[in-house]
XYZ file of C-alpha atoms in Angstrom:
335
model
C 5.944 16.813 15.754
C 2.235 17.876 17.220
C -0.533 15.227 16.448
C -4.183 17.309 16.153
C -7.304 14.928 16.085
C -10.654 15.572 15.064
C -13.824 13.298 14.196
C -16.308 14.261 11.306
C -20.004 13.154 12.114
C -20.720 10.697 9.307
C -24.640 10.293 10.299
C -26.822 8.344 8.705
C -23.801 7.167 6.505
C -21.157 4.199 6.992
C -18.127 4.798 5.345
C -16.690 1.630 3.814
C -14.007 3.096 1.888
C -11.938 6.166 2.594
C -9.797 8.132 -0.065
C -7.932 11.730 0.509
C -8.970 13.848 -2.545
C -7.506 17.733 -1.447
C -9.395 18.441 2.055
C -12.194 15.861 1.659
C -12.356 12.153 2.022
C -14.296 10.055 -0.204
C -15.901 6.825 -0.366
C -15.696 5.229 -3.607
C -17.494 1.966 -2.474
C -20.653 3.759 -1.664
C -20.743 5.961 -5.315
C -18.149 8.676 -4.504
C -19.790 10.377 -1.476
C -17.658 13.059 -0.202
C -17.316 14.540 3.594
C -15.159 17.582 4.139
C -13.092 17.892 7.072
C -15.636 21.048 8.359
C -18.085 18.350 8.439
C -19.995 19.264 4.933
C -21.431 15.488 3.624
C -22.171 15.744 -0.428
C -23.828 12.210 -1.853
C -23.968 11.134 -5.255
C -26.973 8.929 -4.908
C -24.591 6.335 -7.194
C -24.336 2.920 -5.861
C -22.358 -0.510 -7.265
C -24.997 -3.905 -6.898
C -21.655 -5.863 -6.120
C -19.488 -6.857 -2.745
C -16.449 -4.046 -3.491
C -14.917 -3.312 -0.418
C -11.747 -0.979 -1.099
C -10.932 1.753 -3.041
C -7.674 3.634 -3.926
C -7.275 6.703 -5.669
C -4.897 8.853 -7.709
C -3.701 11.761 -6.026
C -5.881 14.281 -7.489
C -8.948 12.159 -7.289
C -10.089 12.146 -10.695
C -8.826 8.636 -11.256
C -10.058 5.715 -8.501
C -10.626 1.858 -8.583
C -13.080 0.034 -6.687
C -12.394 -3.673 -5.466
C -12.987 -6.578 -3.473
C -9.743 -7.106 -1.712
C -10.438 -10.922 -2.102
C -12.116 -10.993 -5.409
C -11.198 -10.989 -8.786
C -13.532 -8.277 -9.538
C -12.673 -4.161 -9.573
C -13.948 -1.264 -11.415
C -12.070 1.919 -12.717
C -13.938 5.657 -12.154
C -12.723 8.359 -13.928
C -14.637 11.890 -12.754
C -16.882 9.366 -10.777
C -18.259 7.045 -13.609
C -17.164 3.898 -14.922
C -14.323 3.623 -17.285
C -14.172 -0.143 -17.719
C -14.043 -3.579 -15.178
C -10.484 -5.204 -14.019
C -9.876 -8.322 -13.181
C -7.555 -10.567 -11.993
C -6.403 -14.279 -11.531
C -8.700 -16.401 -9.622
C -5.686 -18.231 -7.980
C -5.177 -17.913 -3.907
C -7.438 -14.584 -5.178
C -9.667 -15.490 -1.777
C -6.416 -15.428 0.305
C -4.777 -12.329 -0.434
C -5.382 -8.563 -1.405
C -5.944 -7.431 -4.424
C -2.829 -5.901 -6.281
C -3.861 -2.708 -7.964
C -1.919 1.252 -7.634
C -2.806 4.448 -9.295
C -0.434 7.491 -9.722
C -0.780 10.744 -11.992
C 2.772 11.726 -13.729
C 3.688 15.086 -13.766
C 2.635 15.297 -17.485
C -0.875 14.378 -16.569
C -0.592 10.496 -17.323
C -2.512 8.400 -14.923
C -0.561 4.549 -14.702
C -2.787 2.054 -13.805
C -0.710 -0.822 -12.319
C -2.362 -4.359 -11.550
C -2.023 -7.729 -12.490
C -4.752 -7.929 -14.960
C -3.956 -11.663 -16.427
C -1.641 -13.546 -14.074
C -1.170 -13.338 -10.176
C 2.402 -13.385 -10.653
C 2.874 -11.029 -13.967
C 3.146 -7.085 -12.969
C 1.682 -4.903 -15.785
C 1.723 -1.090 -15.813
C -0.982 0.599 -18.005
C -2.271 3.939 -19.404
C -5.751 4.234 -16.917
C -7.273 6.636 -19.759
C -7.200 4.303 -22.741
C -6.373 0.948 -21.103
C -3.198 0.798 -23.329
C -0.807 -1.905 -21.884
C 2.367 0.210 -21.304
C 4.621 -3.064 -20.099
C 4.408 -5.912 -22.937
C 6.643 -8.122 -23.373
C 7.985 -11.794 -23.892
C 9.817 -12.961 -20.835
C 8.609 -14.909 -17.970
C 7.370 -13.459 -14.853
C 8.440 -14.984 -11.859
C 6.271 -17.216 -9.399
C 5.548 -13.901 -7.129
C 2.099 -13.422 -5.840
C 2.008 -9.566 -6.301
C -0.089 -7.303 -3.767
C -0.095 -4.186 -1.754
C 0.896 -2.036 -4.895
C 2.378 1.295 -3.639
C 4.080 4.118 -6.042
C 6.517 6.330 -4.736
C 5.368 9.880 -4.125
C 7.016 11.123 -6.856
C 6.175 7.934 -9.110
C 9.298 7.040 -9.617
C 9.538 3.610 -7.920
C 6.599 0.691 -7.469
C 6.689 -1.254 -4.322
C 4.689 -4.689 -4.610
C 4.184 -6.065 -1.193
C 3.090 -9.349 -1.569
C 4.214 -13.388 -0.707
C 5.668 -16.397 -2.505
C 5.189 -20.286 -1.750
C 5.022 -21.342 0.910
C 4.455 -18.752 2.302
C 6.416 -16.440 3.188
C 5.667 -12.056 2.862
C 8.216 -10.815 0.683
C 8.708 -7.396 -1.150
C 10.030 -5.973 -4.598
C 10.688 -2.464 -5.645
C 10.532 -1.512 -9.610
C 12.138 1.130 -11.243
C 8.727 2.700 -13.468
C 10.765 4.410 -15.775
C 12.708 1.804 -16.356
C 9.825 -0.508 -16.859
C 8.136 1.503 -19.723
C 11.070 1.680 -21.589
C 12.254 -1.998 -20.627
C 9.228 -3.960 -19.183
C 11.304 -7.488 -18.615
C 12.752 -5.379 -15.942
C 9.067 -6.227 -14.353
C 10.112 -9.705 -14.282
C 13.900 -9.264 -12.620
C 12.797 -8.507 -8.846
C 16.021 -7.260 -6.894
C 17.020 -8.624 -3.389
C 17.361 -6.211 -0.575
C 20.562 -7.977 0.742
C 24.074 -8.862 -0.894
C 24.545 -12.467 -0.120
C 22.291 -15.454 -0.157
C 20.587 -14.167 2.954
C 16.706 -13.615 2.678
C 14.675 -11.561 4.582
C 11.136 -11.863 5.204
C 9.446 -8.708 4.389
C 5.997 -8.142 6.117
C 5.014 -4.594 5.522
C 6.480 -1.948 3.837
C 6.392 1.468 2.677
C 7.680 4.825 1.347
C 9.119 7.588 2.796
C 10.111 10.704 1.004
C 12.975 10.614 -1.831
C 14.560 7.585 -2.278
C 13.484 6.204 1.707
C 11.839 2.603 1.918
C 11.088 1.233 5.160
C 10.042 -1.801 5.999
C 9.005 -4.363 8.794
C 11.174 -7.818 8.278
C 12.304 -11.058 10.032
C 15.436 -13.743 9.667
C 18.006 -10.876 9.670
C 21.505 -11.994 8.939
C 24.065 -9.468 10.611
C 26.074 -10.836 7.177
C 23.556 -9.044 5.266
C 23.567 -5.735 6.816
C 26.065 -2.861 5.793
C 29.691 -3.315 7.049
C 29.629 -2.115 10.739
C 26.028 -2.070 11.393
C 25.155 -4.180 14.155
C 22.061 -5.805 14.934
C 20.875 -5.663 18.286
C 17.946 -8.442 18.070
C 18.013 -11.755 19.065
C 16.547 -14.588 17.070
C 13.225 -14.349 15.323
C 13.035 -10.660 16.502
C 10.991 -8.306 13.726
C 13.507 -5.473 12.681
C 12.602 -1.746 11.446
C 14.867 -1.416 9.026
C 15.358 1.731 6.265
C 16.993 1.243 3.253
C 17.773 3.908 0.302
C 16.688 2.893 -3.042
C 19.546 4.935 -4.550
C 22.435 3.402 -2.330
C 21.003 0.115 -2.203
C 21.937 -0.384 1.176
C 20.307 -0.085 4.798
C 20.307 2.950 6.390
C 19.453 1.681 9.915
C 18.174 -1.705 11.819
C 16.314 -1.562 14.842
C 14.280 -4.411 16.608
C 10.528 -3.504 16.807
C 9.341 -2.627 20.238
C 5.616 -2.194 18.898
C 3.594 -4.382 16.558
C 3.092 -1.750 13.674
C 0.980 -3.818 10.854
C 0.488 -1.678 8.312
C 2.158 1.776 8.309
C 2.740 4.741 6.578
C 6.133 6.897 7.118
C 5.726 10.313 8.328
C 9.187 12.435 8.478
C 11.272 10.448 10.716
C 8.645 8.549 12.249
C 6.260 5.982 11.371
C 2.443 5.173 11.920
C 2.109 1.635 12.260
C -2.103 0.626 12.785
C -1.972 -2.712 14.511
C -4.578 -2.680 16.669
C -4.501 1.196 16.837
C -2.352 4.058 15.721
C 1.032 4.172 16.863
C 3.766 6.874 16.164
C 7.180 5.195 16.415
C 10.828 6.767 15.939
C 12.421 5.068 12.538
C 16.035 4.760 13.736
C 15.120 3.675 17.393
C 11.814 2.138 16.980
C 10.974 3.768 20.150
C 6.940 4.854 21.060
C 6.301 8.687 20.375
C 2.749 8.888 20.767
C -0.326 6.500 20.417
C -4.164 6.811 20.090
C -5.489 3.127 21.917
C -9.259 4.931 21.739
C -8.683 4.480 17.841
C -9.717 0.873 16.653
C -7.525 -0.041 13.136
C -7.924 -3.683 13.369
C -4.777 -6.693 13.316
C -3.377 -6.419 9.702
C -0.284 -7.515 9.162
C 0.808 -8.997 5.814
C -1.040 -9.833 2.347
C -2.387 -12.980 3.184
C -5.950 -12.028 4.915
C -8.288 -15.286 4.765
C -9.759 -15.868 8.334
C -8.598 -12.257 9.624
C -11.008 -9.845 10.716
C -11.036 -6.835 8.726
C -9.898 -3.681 8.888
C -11.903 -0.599 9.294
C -11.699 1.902 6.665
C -8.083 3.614 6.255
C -7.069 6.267 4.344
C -3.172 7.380 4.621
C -1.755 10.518 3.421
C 2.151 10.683 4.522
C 2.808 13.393 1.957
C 0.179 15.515 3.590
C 1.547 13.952 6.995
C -2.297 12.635 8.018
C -4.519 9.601 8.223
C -8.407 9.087 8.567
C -9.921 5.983 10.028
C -13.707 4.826 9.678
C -15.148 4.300 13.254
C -18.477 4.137 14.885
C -18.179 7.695 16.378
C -17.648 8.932 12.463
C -14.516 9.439 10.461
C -11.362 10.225 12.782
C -8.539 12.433 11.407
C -5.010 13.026 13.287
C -2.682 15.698 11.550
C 0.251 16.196 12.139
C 2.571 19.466 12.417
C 6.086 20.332 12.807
């Protein structure tokens, strides 16, 4: 895998949100101003009188959200102007980021999902008409939902968030299953067989049916029968798991701090501190870029951490741009 890396002059502009839309990133925060990758800068002249500070998008653009990652406060865009306000729970809502995905179904839908009512009560909407796609009766457990994250091909939502007291831990939903069954919303599914529990930090997807994920207080127990694990104590482990198998694939320690990450092929980009290409089934370093500042994220829970610099990842297009003070840097990567 080759790693190409080129900056786009952002002059007199300071990105403070990055989303891929085709060839072109755009900040959403500062009214949808677009830079192409052959440095063309296009401005809208639209800007929000409020503190957002993150954006994500649908994959084809025409949906985004604007937030405050810890607020209570966001705003939906469709074709660049306002569709309605979100909001969500004011509790711990100055401690952790806010929980909100967007993906476009192959039929055209765009799902909204956020927790629009309660921190701990996952709801999965139409983001045309607002409709709530996921009512129901039963109780939601006490999770404190964040990081939202569909699967490329929208099958599966990962929520990557904590409980009390605290501790990072991570769910995986079945979408389908949760339109046509939404107490399934409300019966997360453990990652291990026994009573172990892991503590998952970070995690994301890969392609088909691949999670990976950062995680700590690994039980050998809890691991497939004949898979050893070569850490020692409170060592962080790489570990992939299928979704369909429901079973790790591999467990490695972590030899670098990754953070957040997004999975490229075999290989991960973890951006603690700067990027970082890593091997999934050996954790080993491939290839870094230390001039490349991303910040020390790691986890949901950001009160008193510096933040990050504007990120946008694209593992399905196998790149990532990062907002820095010599512009907008881009690495690609090829077979």
């Amino acid at each position: 895998m080759k790693a190409e890396h080129l900056v786009i002059p952002t002059a007199p502009y300071t990105p403070e949100s990055l989303c891929w839309s085709g060839d072109a990133l755009i900040d959403w925060v500062q009214g949808g101003i677009r830079y192409g990758l052959d440095g063309t800068v296009t401005d809208t002249s639209i800007r929000y009188g409020y503190r957002f500070d993150s954006a994500v998008s649908s994959q084809d653009g025409r949906y985004a959200a604007i937030y405050e990652q810890l607020g209570t406060k966001a705003i939906l865009l469709r074709d660049g102007k306002q569709l309605r306000e979100l909001n969500r729970s004011y509790y711990h809502a100055d401690d952790y980021i806010y929980p909100i995905a967007l993906h476009t179904l192959p039929n055209g839908r765009t799902l909204l999902a956020h927790c629009p009512e309660e921190y701990c009560r996952l709801e999965i909407e139409d983001a045309d008409t607002g409709e709530r796609l996921t009512r129901r009766d039963s109780e939601s457990p006490d999770v404190f939902h964040s990081r939202l994250q569909f699967s490329r091909d929208g099958r599966y939502l990962l929520s990557a968030g904590w409980i009390w007291h605290p501790v990072d831990a991570a769910y995986v939903y079945d979408v389908a299953r949760a339109l046509e069954q939404p107490e399934s919303l409300d019966q997360p599914r453990s990652f291990v067989s026994n009573d172990s529990f892991l503590e998952i930090h970070e995690a994301a997807f890969g392609a088909g049916d691949m999670l990976v994920m950062t995680c700590s207080g690994i039980d050998e127990d809890a691991l497939p029968s004949g898979m050893k694990w070569m850490g020692e104590g409170d060592d962080v482990g790489l570990g992939v798991y299928s979704l369909t198998e429901r079973r790790f694939l591999s467990m490695v320690p972590v030899t670098q701090a990754l953070g957040t990450f997004m999975v490229v092929g075999n290989a991960a980009v973890g951006f603690y501190e700067h990027p970082k290409l890593v091997e999934l089934t050996t954790s080993r370093l491939l290839e870094s870029w230390p001039g490349i500042a991303t910040g020390r994220r790691s986890g949901s829970i950001l009160r008193n951490r510096p933040p990050q610099p504007p990120l946008a990842l694209d593992p399905a297009g196998g790149r990532f741009a990062v907002g820095t003070d010599k512009g907008i840097e881009v690495v690609r990567f090829r077979p």
